[in-house]
Short mmCIF file of C-alpha atoms in Angstrom, two decimals:
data_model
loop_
_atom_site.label_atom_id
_atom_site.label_comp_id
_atom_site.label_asym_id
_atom_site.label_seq_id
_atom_site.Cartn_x
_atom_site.Cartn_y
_atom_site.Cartn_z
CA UNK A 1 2.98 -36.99 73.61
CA UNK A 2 5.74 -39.57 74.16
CA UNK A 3 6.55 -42.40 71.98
CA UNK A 4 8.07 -45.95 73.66
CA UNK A 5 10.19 -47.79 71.16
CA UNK A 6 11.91 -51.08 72.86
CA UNK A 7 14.17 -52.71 70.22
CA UNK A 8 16.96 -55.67 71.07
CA UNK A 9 20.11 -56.05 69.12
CA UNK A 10 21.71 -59.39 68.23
CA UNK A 11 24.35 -58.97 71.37
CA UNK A 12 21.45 -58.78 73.81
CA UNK A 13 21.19 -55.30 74.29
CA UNK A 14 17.76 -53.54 74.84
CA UNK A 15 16.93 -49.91 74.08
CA UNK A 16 14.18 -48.01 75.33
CA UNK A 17 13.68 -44.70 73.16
CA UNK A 18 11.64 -42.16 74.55
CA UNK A 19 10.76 -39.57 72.29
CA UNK A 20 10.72 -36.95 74.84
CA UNK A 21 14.14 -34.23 76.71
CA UNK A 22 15.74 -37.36 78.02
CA UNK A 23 16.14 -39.45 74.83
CA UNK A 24 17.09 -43.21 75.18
CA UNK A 25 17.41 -45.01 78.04
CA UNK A 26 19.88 -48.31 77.84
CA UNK A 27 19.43 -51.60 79.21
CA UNK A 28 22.16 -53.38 79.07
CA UNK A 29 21.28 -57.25 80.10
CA UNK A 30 23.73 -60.18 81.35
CA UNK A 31 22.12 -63.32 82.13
CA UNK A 32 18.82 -62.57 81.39
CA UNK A 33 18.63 -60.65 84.82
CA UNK A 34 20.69 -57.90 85.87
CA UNK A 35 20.97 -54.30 83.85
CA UNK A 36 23.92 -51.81 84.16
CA UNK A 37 22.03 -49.30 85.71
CA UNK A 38 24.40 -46.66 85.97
CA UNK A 39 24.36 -46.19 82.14
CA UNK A 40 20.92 -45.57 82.78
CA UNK A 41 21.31 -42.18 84.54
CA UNK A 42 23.06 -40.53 82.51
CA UNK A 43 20.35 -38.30 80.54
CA UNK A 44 19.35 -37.61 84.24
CA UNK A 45 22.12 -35.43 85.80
CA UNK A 46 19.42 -34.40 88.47
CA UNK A 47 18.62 -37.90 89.88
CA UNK A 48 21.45 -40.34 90.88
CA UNK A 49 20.67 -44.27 91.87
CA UNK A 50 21.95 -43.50 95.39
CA UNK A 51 18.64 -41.13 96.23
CA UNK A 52 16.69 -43.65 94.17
CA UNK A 53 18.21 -46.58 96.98
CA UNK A 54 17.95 -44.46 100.18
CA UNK A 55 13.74 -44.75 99.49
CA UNK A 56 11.89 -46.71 101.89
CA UNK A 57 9.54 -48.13 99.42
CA UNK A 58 12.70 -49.25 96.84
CA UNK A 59 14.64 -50.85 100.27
CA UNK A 60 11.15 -52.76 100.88
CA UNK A 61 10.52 -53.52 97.26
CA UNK A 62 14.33 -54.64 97.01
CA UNK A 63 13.48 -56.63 100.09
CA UNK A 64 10.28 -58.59 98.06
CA UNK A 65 11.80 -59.00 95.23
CA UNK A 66 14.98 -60.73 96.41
CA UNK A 67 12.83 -63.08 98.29
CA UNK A 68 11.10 -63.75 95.30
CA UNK A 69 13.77 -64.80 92.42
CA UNK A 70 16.43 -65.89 95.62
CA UNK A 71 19.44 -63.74 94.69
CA UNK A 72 20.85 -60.20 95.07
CA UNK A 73 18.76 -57.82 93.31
CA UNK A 74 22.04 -54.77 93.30
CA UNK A 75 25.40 -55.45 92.67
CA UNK A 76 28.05 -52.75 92.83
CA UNK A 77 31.32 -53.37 91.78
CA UNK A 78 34.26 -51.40 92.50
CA UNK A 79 37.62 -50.55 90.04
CA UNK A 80 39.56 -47.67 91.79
CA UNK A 81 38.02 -44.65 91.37
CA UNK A 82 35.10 -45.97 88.94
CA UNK A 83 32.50 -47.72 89.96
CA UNK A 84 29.26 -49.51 88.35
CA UNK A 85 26.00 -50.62 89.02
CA UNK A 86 23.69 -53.99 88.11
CA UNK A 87 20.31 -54.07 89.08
CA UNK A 88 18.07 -57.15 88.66
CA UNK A 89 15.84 -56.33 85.65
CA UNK A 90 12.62 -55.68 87.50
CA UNK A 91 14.23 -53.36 89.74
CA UNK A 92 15.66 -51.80 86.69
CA UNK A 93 12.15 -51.42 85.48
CA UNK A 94 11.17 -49.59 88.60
CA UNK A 95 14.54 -47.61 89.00
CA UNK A 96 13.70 -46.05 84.97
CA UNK A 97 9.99 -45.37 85.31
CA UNK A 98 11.35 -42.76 88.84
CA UNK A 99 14.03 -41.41 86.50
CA UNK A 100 11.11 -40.84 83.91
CA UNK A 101 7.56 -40.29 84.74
CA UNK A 102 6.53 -40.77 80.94
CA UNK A 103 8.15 -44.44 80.91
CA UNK A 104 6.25 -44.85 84.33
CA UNK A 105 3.24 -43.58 82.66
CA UNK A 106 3.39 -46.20 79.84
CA UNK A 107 3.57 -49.18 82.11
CA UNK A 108 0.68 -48.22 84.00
CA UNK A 109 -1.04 -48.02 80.31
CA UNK A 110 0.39 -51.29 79.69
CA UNK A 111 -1.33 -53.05 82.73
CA UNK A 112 -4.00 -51.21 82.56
CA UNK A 113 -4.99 -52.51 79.02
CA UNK A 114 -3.70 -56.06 80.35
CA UNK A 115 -6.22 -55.57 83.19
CA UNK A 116 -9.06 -54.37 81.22
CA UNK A 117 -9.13 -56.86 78.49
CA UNK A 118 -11.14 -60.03 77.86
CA UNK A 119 -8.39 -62.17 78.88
CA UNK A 120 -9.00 -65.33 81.42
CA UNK A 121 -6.73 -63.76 83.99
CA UNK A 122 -6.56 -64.76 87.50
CA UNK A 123 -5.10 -63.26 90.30
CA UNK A 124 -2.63 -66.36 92.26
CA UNK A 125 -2.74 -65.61 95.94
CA UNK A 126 0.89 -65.33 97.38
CA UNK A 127 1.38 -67.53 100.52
CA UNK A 128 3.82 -65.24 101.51
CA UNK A 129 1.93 -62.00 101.19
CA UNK A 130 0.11 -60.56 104.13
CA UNK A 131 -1.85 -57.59 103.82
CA UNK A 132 -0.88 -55.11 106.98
CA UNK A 133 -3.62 -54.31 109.28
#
């Protein structure tokens, strides 16, 4: 059984611990929107953000989501040789839970008990959203 343990520091930094083979996985936040990714990986030596990114259903989730908060959802920046990666934080969110199907597991929990509670939610139709026939 895995244990999900998100803690913030007083620089801004979030941790998420999973008590499982891969340990913790950093995010590392600036401007309240974009994690280092590539810091990310590195309990994963099998999966590398580039596979992640060549996805059809990341490039057209990329896609929606930069529509919806208006700015660049990847940014990699280049210093000689080394290189490093920003993803906006949602992206981030789905970029860890296909590095590790027990994080992906608990946010499927999470909405699910979101979903099944007593609370007044409603669902907000999207103007832009059309459902494909």
């Amino acid at each position: 059984m895995s244990e999900l343990i998100v803690r913030q520091d007083d620089t801004n930094e979030f941790g998420i611990s999973v008590s499982n083979t891969y340990g913790e996985i950093p995010f590392y936040m600036v401007d309240e929107d974009m994690v280092q990714a590539c810091l990310m990986e590195r309990s994963f030596e099998h999966k590398k953000i580039r596979d992640f990114m060549k996805k059809e259903h990341v490039k057209e989730f990329m896609e929606e989501l930069s529509k919806e908060v208006s700015s660049p959802v990847m940014i990699k920046k280049h210093w000689g040789i080394v290189s490093d990666t920003w993803m906006h934080k949602i992206l981030a969110l789905k970029y860890v839970a296909w590095l590790n199907p027990s994080f992906e597991l608990w946010v499927y929990k999470q909405v699910e008990k979101i979903l099944s509670a007593d609370y007044n939610l409603t669902w907000e139709e999207d103007p832009h959203y059309q459902t494909k026939a």
